[in-house]
Amino acid sequence: QVQLVESGGGLVQPGGSLRLSCTISGRIFNIVAMGWYRQAPGKQRELVASLTGGGNTNYADSVKGRFTISRDNAERSVYLQMNSLKPEDTAVYYCNVKSFSLSVNNYWGQGTQVAVSS
């Protein structure tokens, strides 16, 4: 059974940094993208950053220049380095892995809370 295990969330002051990690437990074949989404209270889940198998990255405009997505070479883990954090970055962050086999399959982590507050 596949699980995505996240870590690294917490409480940080504005301007601070956090690094989120997500490790795949089990096997996922034909991964086409790995990424991070977030959901703030009362808001829809939104894409924060994604990384395709070919190495292309995509960032939400609100995090460009502050967040960096990366992965290990074996595609077992994906990371999100978050710098210059702002209160509006407060949300539950979810790891996502997309694979393709006849159709797109989405795998989700359980979510990790990030709170930015002084």
Tab-separated table of N, CA, C and O in Angstrom:
chain	number	residue	atom	x	y	z
A	1	GLN	N	0.852	-1.189	0.000
A	1	GLN	CA	0.000	0.000	0.000
A	1	GLN	C	0.888	1.239	0.000
A	1	GLN	O	1.841	1.343	0.746
A	2	VAL	N	0.550	2.172	-0.859
A	2	VAL	CA	1.353	3.380	-0.995
A	2	VAL	C	0.930	4.416	0.034
A	2	VAL	O	-0.262	4.663	0.245
A	3	GLN	N	1.905	5.027	0.667
A	3	GLN	CA	1.661	6.146	1.570
A	3	GLN	C	2.676	7.239	1.284
A	3	GLN	O	3.831	6.955	0.951
A	4	LEU	N	2.244	8.473	1.407
A	4	LEU	CA	3.136	9.626	1.333
A	4	LEU	C	3.256	10.183	2.741
A	4	LEU	O	2.248	10.586	3.330
A	5	VAL	N	4.465	10.189	3.270
A	5	VAL	CA	4.692	10.594	4.649
A	5	VAL	C	5.388	11.953	4.649
A	5	VAL	O	6.510	12.078	4.147
A	6	GLU	N	4.714	12.936	5.210
A	6	GLU	CA	5.224	14.308	5.226
A	6	GLU	C	5.805	14.658	6.584
A	6	GLU	O	5.391	14.120	7.610
A	7	SER	N	6.732	15.605	6.564
A	7	SER	CA	7.296	16.128	7.797
A	7	SER	C	7.832	17.525	7.534
A	7	SER	O	7.996	17.931	6.377
A	8	GLY	N	8.103	18.250	8.612
A	8	GLY	CA	8.772	19.534	8.488
A	8	GLY	C	7.913	20.752	8.749
A	8	GLY	O	8.418	21.872	8.754
A	9	GLY	N	6.627	20.571	8.950
A	9	GLY	CA	5.787	21.722	9.238
A	9	GLY	C	6.026	22.248	10.643
A	9	GLY	O	6.776	21.676	11.423
A	10	GLY	N	5.403	23.364	10.953
A	10	GLY	CA	5.539	23.932	12.278
A	10	GLY	C	5.185	25.397	12.311
A	10	GLY	O	4.620	25.940	11.354
A	11	LEU	N	5.533	26.024	13.410
A	11	LEU	CA	5.278	27.451	13.611
A	11	LEU	C	6.575	28.211	13.389
A	11	LEU	O	7.626	27.852	13.950
A	12	VAL	N	6.505	29.271	12.589
A	12	VAL	CA	7.689	30.070	12.294
A	12	VAL	C	7.288	31.538	12.239
A	12	VAL	O	6.141	31.862	11.904
A	13	GLN	N	8.227	32.401	12.557
A	13	GLN	CA	7.958	33.839	12.494
A	13	GLN	C	8.031	34.331	11.046
A	13	GLN	O	8.715	33.721	10.209
A	14	PRO	N	7.353	35.411	10.749
A	14	PRO	CA	7.466	35.993	9.399
A	14	PRO	C	8.926	36.251	9.029
A	14	PRO	O	9.707	36.713	9.870
A	15	GLY	N	9.274	35.919	7.802
A	15	GLY	CA	10.648	36.034	7.343
A	15	GLY	C	11.473	34.783	7.565
A	15	GLY	O	12.596	34.688	7.059
A	16	GLY	N	10.930	33.846	8.300
A	16	GLY	CA	11.653	32.620	8.592
A	16	GLY	C	11.574	31.597	7.475
A	16	GLY	O	10.982	31.857	6.410
A	17	SER	N	12.157	30.440	7.729
A	17	SER	CA	12.219	29.370	6.728
A	17	SER	C	11.782	28.045	7.323
A	17	SER	O	11.924	27.806	8.518
A	18	LEU	N	11.248	27.206	6.448
A	18	LEU	CA	10.933	25.829	6.781
A	18	LEU	C	11.239	24.964	5.567
A	18	LEU	O	11.181	25.439	4.429
A	19	ARG	N	11.524	23.707	5.829
A	19	ARG	CA	11.728	22.748	4.739
A	19	ARG	C	10.793	21.576	4.953
A	19	ARG	O	10.884	20.883	5.970
A	20	LEU	N	9.900	21.364	4.011
A	20	LEU	CA	8.977	20.240	4.065
A	20	LEU	C	9.561	19.058	3.303
A	20	LEU	O	10.198	19.245	2.256
A	21	SER	N	9.325	17.877	3.828
A	21	SER	CA	9.781	16.648	3.181
A	21	SER	C	8.600	15.708	3.011
A	21	SER	O	7.696	15.668	3.851
A	22	CYS	N	8.644	14.939	1.945
A	22	CYS	CA	7.607	13.939	1.678
A	22	CYS	C	8.303	12.701	1.114
A	22	CYS	O	8.999	12.788	0.093
A	23	THR	N	8.105	11.582	1.775
A	23	THR	CA	8.737	10.337	1.346
A	23	THR	C	7.664	9.320	0.974
A	23	THR	O	6.678	9.162	1.689
A	24	ILE	N	7.895	8.650	-0.146
A	24	ILE	CA	6.951	7.635	-0.618
A	24	ILE	C	7.259	6.309	0.053
A	24	ILE	O	8.384	5.807	-0.018
A	25	SER	N	6.239	5.770	0.706
A	25	SER	CA	6.338	4.438	1.274
A	25	SER	C	5.572	3.505	0.357
A	25	SER	O	4.381	3.676	0.131
A	26	GLY	N	6.241	2.500	-0.202
A	26	GLY	CA	5.639	1.650	-1.211
A	26	GLY	C	6.155	2.044	-2.585
A	26	GLY	O	7.070	2.856	-2.716
A	27	ARG	N	5.560	1.515	-3.617
A	27	ARG	CA	6.040	1.768	-4.967
A	27	ARG	C	4.966	2.473	-5.783
A	27	ARG	O	3.794	2.087	-5.763
A	28	ILE	N	5.375	3.505	-6.506
A	28	ILE	CA	4.509	4.175	-7.470
A	28	ILE	C	5.245	4.129	-8.806
A	28	ILE	O	6.365	4.613	-8.908
A	29	PHE	N	4.607	3.548	-9.806
A	29	PHE	CA	5.220	3.429	-11.127
A	29	PHE	C	4.739	4.562	-12.030
A	29	PHE	O	3.673	5.112	-11.856
A	30	ASN	N	5.558	4.888	-12.980
A	30	ASN	CA	5.217	5.887	-14.000
A	30	ASN	C	4.854	7.233	-13.387
A	30	ASN	O	3.818	7.819	-13.718
A	31	ILE	N	5.706	7.713	-12.492
A	31	ILE	CA	5.473	9.040	-11.904
A	31	ILE	C	5.666	10.099	-12.978
A	31	ILE	O	6.675	10.105	-13.681
A	32	VAL	N	4.701	10.986	-13.104
A	32	VAL	CA	4.820	12.074	-14.078
A	32	VAL	C	5.071	13.417	-13.411
A	32	VAL	O	5.573	14.339	-14.046
A	33	ALA	N	4.691	13.543	-12.141
A	33	ALA	CA	4.941	14.804	-11.433
A	33	ALA	C	4.863	14.583	-9.934
A	33	ALA	O	4.143	13.700	-9.461
A	34	MET	N	5.610	15.401	-9.207
A	34	MET	CA	5.558	15.433	-7.757
A	34	MET	C	5.361	16.893	-7.374
A	34	MET	O	5.917	17.783	-8.030
A	35	GLY	N	4.604	17.115	-6.311
A	35	GLY	CA	4.355	18.513	-5.985
A	35	GLY	C	3.796	18.723	-4.595
A	35	GLY	O	3.625	17.774	-3.816
A	36	TRP	N	3.530	19.991	-4.328
A	36	TRP	CA	2.969	20.413	-3.051
A	36	TRP	C	1.772	21.313	-3.309
A	36	TRP	O	1.807	22.203	-4.173
A	37	TYR	N	0.714	21.058	-2.552
A	37	TYR	CA	-0.468	21.895	-2.545
A	37	TYR	C	-0.657	22.417	-1.125
A	37	TYR	O	-0.052	21.908	-0.180
A	38	ARG	N	-1.506	23.409	-0.999
A	38	ARG	CA	-1.837	23.903	0.342
A	38	ARG	C	-3.300	24.311	0.399
A	38	ARG	O	-3.910	24.652	-0.616
A	39	GLN	N	-3.821	24.279	1.613
A	39	GLN	CA	-5.208	24.685	1.840
A	39	GLN	C	-5.287	25.490	3.118
A	39	GLN	O	-4.998	24.977	4.201
A	40	ALA	N	-5.662	26.742	2.970
A	40	ALA	CA	-5.858	27.615	4.122
A	40	ALA	C	-7.314	27.511	4.574
A	40	ALA	O	-8.188	27.133	3.781
A	41	PRO	N	-7.595	27.850	5.826
A	41	PRO	CA	-8.983	27.770	6.324
A	41	PRO	C	-9.937	28.580	5.452
A	41	PRO	O	-9.676	29.739	5.138
A	42	GLY	N	-11.023	27.945	5.038
A	42	GLY	CA	-12.027	28.631	4.247
A	42	GLY	C	-11.684	28.806	2.788
A	42	GLY	O	-12.433	29.452	2.047
A	43	LYS	N	-10.559	28.241	2.369
A	43	LYS	CA	-10.131	28.396	0.976
A	43	LYS	C	-9.982	27.040	0.308
A	43	LYS	O	-9.882	26.005	0.971
A	44	GLN	N	-9.972	27.071	-1.018
A	44	GLN	CA	-9.778	25.833	-1.768
A	44	GLN	C	-8.299	25.438	-1.762
A	44	GLN	O	-7.407	26.275	-1.602
A	45	ARG	N	-8.071	24.156	-1.959
A	45	ARG	CA	-6.706	23.675	-2.082
A	45	ARG	C	-6.102	24.240	-3.362
A	45	ARG	O	-6.747	24.247	-4.411
A	46	GLU	N	-4.851	24.703	-3.252
A	46	GLU	CA	-4.201	25.291	-4.407
A	46	GLU	C	-2.811	24.704	-4.597
A	46	GLU	O	-2.148	24.290	-3.643
A	47	LEU	N	-2.371	24.717	-5.856
A	47	LEU	CA	-1.033	24.256	-6.172
A	47	LEU	C	-0.016	25.266	-5.677
A	47	LEU	O	-0.153	26.463	-5.927
A	48	VAL	N	1.012	24.772	-5.004
A	48	VAL	CA	2.118	25.627	-4.574
A	48	VAL	C	3.293	25.474	-5.530
A	48	VAL	O	3.824	26.462	-6.039
A	49	ALA	N	3.682	24.230	-5.779
A	49	ALA	CA	4.823	23.973	-6.659
A	49	ALA	C	4.740	22.553	-7.174
A	49	ALA	O	4.252	21.665	-6.464
A	50	SER	N	5.213	22.348	-8.399
A	50	SER	CA	5.250	21.004	-8.952
A	50	SER	C	6.534	20.814	-9.739
A	50	SER	O	7.158	21.781	-10.196
A	51	LEU	N	6.903	19.541	-9.888
A	51	LEU	CA	8.143	19.180	-10.562
A	51	LEU	C	7.847	17.954	-11.406
A	51	LEU	O	7.429	16.918	-10.878
A	52	THR	N	8.025	18.075	-12.715
A	52	THR	CA	7.721	16.950	-13.590
A	52	THR	C	8.900	15.987	-13.649
A	52	THR	O	10.012	16.294	-13.217
A	53	GLY	N	8.644	14.830	-14.239
A	53	GLY	CA	9.710	13.864	-14.395
A	53	GLY	C	10.857	14.385	-15.240
A	53	GLY	O	12.001	13.981	-15.051
A	54	GLY	N	10.543	15.294	-16.134
A	54	GLY	CA	11.569	15.887	-16.984
A	54	GLY	C	12.316	17.027	-16.333
A	54	GLY	O	13.219	17.603	-16.940
A	55	GLY	N	11.928	17.374	-15.110
A	55	GLY	CA	12.637	18.421	-14.388
A	55	GLY	C	12.038	19.802	-14.510
A	55	GLY	O	12.603	20.781	-14.019
A	56	ASN	N	10.890	19.920	-15.161
A	56	ASN	CA	10.247	21.234	-15.277
A	56	ASN	C	9.522	21.577	-13.982
A	56	ASN	O	8.859	20.726	-13.389
A	57	THR	N	9.654	22.816	-13.565
A	57	THR	CA	9.007	23.274	-12.339
A	57	THR	C	7.913	24.284	-12.645
A	57	THR	O	7.948	24.979	-13.657
A	58	ASN	N	6.951	24.325	-11.741
A	58	ASN	CA	5.862	25.283	-11.848
A	58	ASN	C	5.557	25.774	-10.445
A	58	ASN	O	5.425	24.958	-9.520
A	59	TYR	N	5.472	27.088	-10.284
A	59	TYR	CA	5.220	27.675	-8.969
A	59	TYR	C	4.008	28.595	-9.022
A	59	TYR	O	3.780	29.283	-10.020
A	60	ALA	N	3.275	28.627	-7.925
A	60	ALA	CA	2.238	29.639	-7.788
A	60	ALA	C	2.909	31.015	-7.774
A	60	ALA	O	4.014	31.169	-7.233
A	61	ASP	N	2.262	31.991	-8.369
A	61	ASP	CA	2.851	33.332	-8.427
A	61	ASP	C	3.200	33.860	-7.031
A	61	ASP	O	4.196	34.562	-6.857
A	62	SER	N	2.401	33.493	-6.045
A	62	SER	CA	2.577	34.027	-4.698
A	62	SER	C	3.833	33.505	-4.008
A	62	SER	O	4.266	34.081	-3.004
A	63	VAL	N	4.428	32.442	-4.532
A	63	VAL	CA	5.604	31.863	-3.869
A	63	VAL	C	6.864	31.929	-4.721
A	63	VAL	O	7.940	31.544	-4.263
A	64	LYS	N	6.737	32.408	-5.952
A	64	LYS	CA	7.910	32.484	-6.834
A	64	LYS	C	9.011	33.330	-6.203
A	64	LYS	O	8.750	34.402	-5.657
A	65	GLY	N	10.224	32.795	-6.270
A	65	GLY	CA	11.363	33.495	-5.692
A	65	GLY	C	11.574	33.227	-4.216
A	65	GLY	O	12.598	33.621	-3.660
A	66	ARG	N	10.598	32.594	-3.586
A	66	ARG	CA	10.721	32.304	-2.141
A	66	ARG	C	10.768	30.803	-1.859
A	66	ARG	O	11.439	30.375	-0.916
A	67	PHE	N	10.041	30.017	-2.638
A	67	PHE	CA	9.962	28.576	-2.424
A	67	PHE	C	10.725	27.848	-3.533
A	67	PHE	O	10.745	28.291	-4.684
A	68	THR	N	11.299	26.704	-3.164
A	68	THR	CA	12.001	25.876	-4.142
A	68	THR	C	11.614	24.423	-3.942
A	68	THR	O	11.711	23.901	-2.826
A	69	ILE	N	11.181	23.782	-5.015
A	69	ILE	CA	10.834	22.367	-4.957
A	69	ILE	C	11.998	21.552	-5.501
A	69	ILE	O	12.676	21.973	-6.455
A	70	SER	N	12.228	20.393	-4.902
A	70	SER	CA	13.286	19.505	-5.374
A	70	SER	C	12.903	18.069	-5.028
A	70	SER	O	11.936	17.833	-4.295
A	71	ARG	N	13.640	17.143	-5.553
A	71	ARG	CA	13.381	15.729	-5.270
A	71	ARG	C	14.708	14.995	-5.268
A	71	ARG	O	15.717	15.490	-5.749
A	72	ASP	N	14.677	13.779	-4.745
A	72	ASP	CA	15.870	12.953	-4.822
A	72	ASP	C	15.877	12.227	-6.168
A	72	ASP	O	14.867	12.134	-6.852
A	73	ASN	N	17.033	11.713	-6.543
A	73	ASN	CA	17.179	11.114	-7.870
A	73	ASN	C	16.320	9.864	-8.059
A	73	ASN	O	15.934	9.532	-9.177
A	74	ALA	N	16.035	9.191	-6.988
A	74	ALA	CA	15.243	7.962	-7.085
A	74	ALA	C	13.748	8.239	-7.106
A	74	ALA	O	12.953	7.295	-7.191
A	75	GLU	N	13.364	9.511	-7.028
A	75	GLU	CA	11.940	9.900	-6.972
A	75	GLU	C	11.235	9.226	-5.807
A	75	GLU	O	10.080	8.811	-5.913
A	76	ARG	N	11.946	9.116	-4.695
A	76	ARG	CA	11.331	8.569	-3.504
A	76	ARG	C	10.902	9.678	-2.546
A	76	ARG	O	10.065	9.433	-1.664
A	77	SER	N	11.491	10.852	-2.715
A	77	SER	CA	11.190	11.964	-1.818
A	77	SER	C	11.097	13.264	-2.607
A	77	SER	O	11.783	13.443	-3.613
A	78	VAL	N	10.251	14.132	-2.108
A	78	VAL	CA	10.134	15.477	-2.686
A	78	VAL	C	10.185	16.464	-1.528
A	78	VAL	O	9.695	16.178	-0.438
A	79	TYR	N	10.803	17.611	-1.796
A	79	TYR	CA	11.035	18.593	-0.757
A	79	TYR	C	10.494	19.955	-1.181
A	79	TYR	O	10.392	20.258	-2.373
A	80	LEU	N	10.195	20.771	-0.189
A	80	LEU	CA	9.803	22.148	-0.456
A	80	LEU	C	10.538	23.044	0.524
A	80	LEU	O	10.259	23.013	1.722
A	81	GLN	N	11.506	23.787	0.007
A	81	GLN	CA	12.214	24.757	0.814
A	81	GLN	C	11.453	26.075	0.756
A	81	GLN	O	11.238	26.624	-0.325
A	82	MET	N	11.044	26.555	1.913
A	82	MET	CA	10.236	27.769	1.986
A	82	MET	C	11.008	28.837	2.735
A	82	MET	O	11.315	28.665	3.927
A	83	ASN	N	11.333	29.906	2.065
A	83	ASN	CA	12.060	31.030	2.655
A	83	ASN	C	11.187	32.278	2.667
A	83	ASN	O	10.183	32.360	1.957
A	84	SER	N	11.587	33.250	3.448
A	84	SER	CA	10.869	34.530	3.534
A	84	SER	C	9.373	34.305	3.738
A	84	SER	O	8.537	34.885	3.036
A	85	LEU	N	9.046	33.448	4.665
A	85	LEU	CA	7.651	33.081	4.885
A	85	LEU	C	6.817	34.272	5.344
A	85	LEU	O	7.301	35.142	6.090
A	86	LYS	N	5.575	34.279	4.901
A	86	LYS	CA	4.634	35.343	5.221
A	86	LYS	C	3.420	34.755	5.935
A	86	LYS	O	3.120	33.565	5.766
A	87	PRO	N	2.709	35.564	6.692
A	87	PRO	CA	1.502	35.042	7.363
A	87	PRO	C	0.515	34.406	6.380
A	87	PRO	O	-0.149	33.430	6.737
A	88	GLU	N	0.444	34.926	5.171
A	88	GLU	CA	-0.491	34.365	4.191
A	88	GLU	C	-0.059	32.996	3.663
A	88	GLU	O	-0.796	32.359	2.908
A	89	ASP	N	1.129	32.544	4.041
A	89	ASP	CA	1.558	31.186	3.697
A	89	ASP	C	1.003	30.150	4.670
A	89	ASP	O	1.170	28.952	4.474
A	90	THR	N	0.356	30.615	5.725
A	90	THR	CA	-0.217	29.702	6.715
A	90	THR	C	-1.276	28.821	6.071
A	90	THR	O	-2.218	29.318	5.444
A	91	ALA	N	-1.110	27.517	6.212
A	91	ALA	CA	-2.025	26.558	5.585
A	91	ALA	C	-1.590	25.148	5.966
A	91	ALA	O	-0.512	24.954	6.542
A	92	VAL	N	-2.420	24.193	5.611
A	92	VAL	CA	-2.003	22.798	5.646
A	92	VAL	C	-1.407	22.473	4.279
A	92	VAL	O	-2.044	22.730	3.239
A	93	TYR	N	-0.212	21.947	4.284
A	93	TYR	CA	0.504	21.633	3.043
A	93	TYR	C	0.418	20.128	2.779
A	93	TYR	O	0.688	19.310	3.672
A	94	TYR	N	0.066	19.792	1.543
A	94	TYR	CA	-0.116	18.404	1.144
A	94	TYR	C	0.868	18.033	0.045
A	94	TYR	O	1.009	18.753	-0.950
A	95	CYS	N	1.490	16.912	0.210
A	95	CYS	CA	2.340	16.344	-0.829
A	95	CYS	C	1.455	15.626	-1.847
A	95	CYS	O	0.457	14.992	-1.472
A	96	ASN	N	1.821	15.714	-3.100
A	96	ASN	CA	1.060	15.066	-4.164
A	96	ASN	C	2.008	14.397	-5.148
A	96	ASN	O	3.025	14.968	-5.532
A	97	VAL	N	1.649	13.192	-5.540
A	97	VAL	CA	2.383	12.491	-6.592
A	97	VAL	C	1.381	12.048	-7.647
A	97	VAL	O	0.337	11.473	-7.315
A	98	LYS	N	1.685	12.358	-8.892
A	98	LYS	CA	0.824	11.951	-10.006
A	98	LYS	C	1.533	10.871	-10.816
A	98	LYS	O	2.699	11.009	-11.175
A	99	SER	N	0.811	9.805	-11.093
A	99	SER	CA	1.334	8.779	-11.974
A	99	SER	C	0.353	8.574	-13.110
A	99	SER	O	-0.800	9.014	-13.051
A	100	PHE	N	0.822	7.919	-14.153
A	100	PHE	CA	-0.049	7.703	-15.303
A	100	PHE	C	-0.049	6.242	-15.707
A	100	PHE	O	1.004	5.651	-15.962
A	101	SER	N	-1.243	5.681	-15.747
A	101	SER	CA	-1.447	4.331	-16.264
A	101	SER	C	-2.857	4.278	-16.824
A	101	SER	O	-3.811	4.099	-16.070
A	102	LEU	N	-2.993	4.493	-18.095
A	102	LEU	CA	-4.295	4.658	-18.775
A	102	LEU	C	-4.969	5.970	-18.384
A	102	LEU	O	-5.659	6.585	-19.195
A	103	SER	N	-4.828	6.371	-17.129
A	103	SER	CA	-5.339	7.669	-16.681
A	103	SER	C	-4.425	8.183	-15.570
A	103	SER	O	-3.559	7.455	-15.095
A	104	VAL	N	-4.649	9.424	-15.174
A	104	VAL	CA	-3.816	10.012	-14.123
A	104	VAL	C	-4.287	9.543	-12.751
A	104	VAL	O	-5.479	9.561	-12.453
A	105	ASN	N	-3.343	9.109	-11.946
A	105	ASN	CA	-3.633	8.715	-10.575
A	105	ASN	C	-3.001	9.731	-9.631
A	105	ASN	O	-1.842	10.098	-9.808
A	106	ASN	N	-3.740	10.166	-8.632
A	106	ASN	CA	-3.236	11.121	-7.644
A	106	ASN	C	-3.071	10.432	-6.292
A	106	ASN	O	-3.982	9.777	-5.798
A	107	TYR	N	-1.898	10.631	-5.721
A	107	TYR	CA	-1.613	10.155	-4.368
A	107	TYR	C	-1.378	11.388	-3.488
A	107	TYR	O	-0.696	12.334	-3.904
A	108	TRP	N	-1.926	11.340	-2.268
A	108	TRP	CA	-1.838	12.496	-1.367
A	108	TRP	C	-1.258	12.099	-0.014
A	108	TRP	O	-1.531	11.000	0.493
A	109	GLY	N	-0.509	13.033	0.552
A	109	GLY	CA	-0.074	12.866	1.924
A	109	GLY	C	-1.181	13.292	2.877
A	109	GLY	O	-2.226	13.786	2.463
A	110	GLN	N	-0.903	13.140	4.157
A	110	GLN	CA	-1.915	13.439	5.170
A	110	GLN	C	-1.976	14.921	5.499
A	110	GLN	O	-2.925	15.377	6.138
A	111	GLY	N	-0.987	15.662	5.059
A	111	GLY	CA	-0.954	17.100	5.312
A	111	GLY	C	-0.091	17.443	6.511
A	111	GLY	O	-0.033	16.692	7.488
A	112	THR	N	0.589	18.571	6.417
A	112	THR	CA	1.390	19.065	7.524
A	112	THR	C	1.097	20.562	7.693
A	112	THR	O	1.049	21.307	6.711
A	113	GLN	N	0.895	20.981	8.932
A	113	GLN	CA	0.493	22.357	9.200
A	113	GLN	C	1.707	23.281	9.196
A	113	GLN	O	2.722	23.010	9.832
A	114	VAL	N	1.568	24.376	8.477
A	114	VAL	CA	2.557	25.455	8.504
A	114	VAL	C	1.852	26.701	9.005
A	114	VAL	O	0.831	27.107	8.453
A	115	ALA	N	2.378	27.279	10.061
A	115	ALA	CA	1.805	28.499	10.630
A	115	ALA	C	2.890	29.570	10.682
A	115	ALA	O	3.969	29.332	11.229
A	116	VAL	N	2.588	30.716	10.099
A	116	VAL	CA	3.542	31.823	10.086
A	116	VAL	C	2.936	32.958	10.898
A	116	VAL	O	1.934	33.563	10.506
A	117	SER	N	3.534	33.229	12.044
A	117	SER	CA	2.967	34.222	12.948
A	117	SER	C	4.034	34.747	13.887
A	117	SER	O	4.959	34.021	14.260
A	118	SER	N	3.892	36.003	14.257
A	118	SER	CA	4.808	36.585	15.238
A	118	SER	C	4.230	36.460	16.650
A	118	SER	O	4.853	36.872	17.615
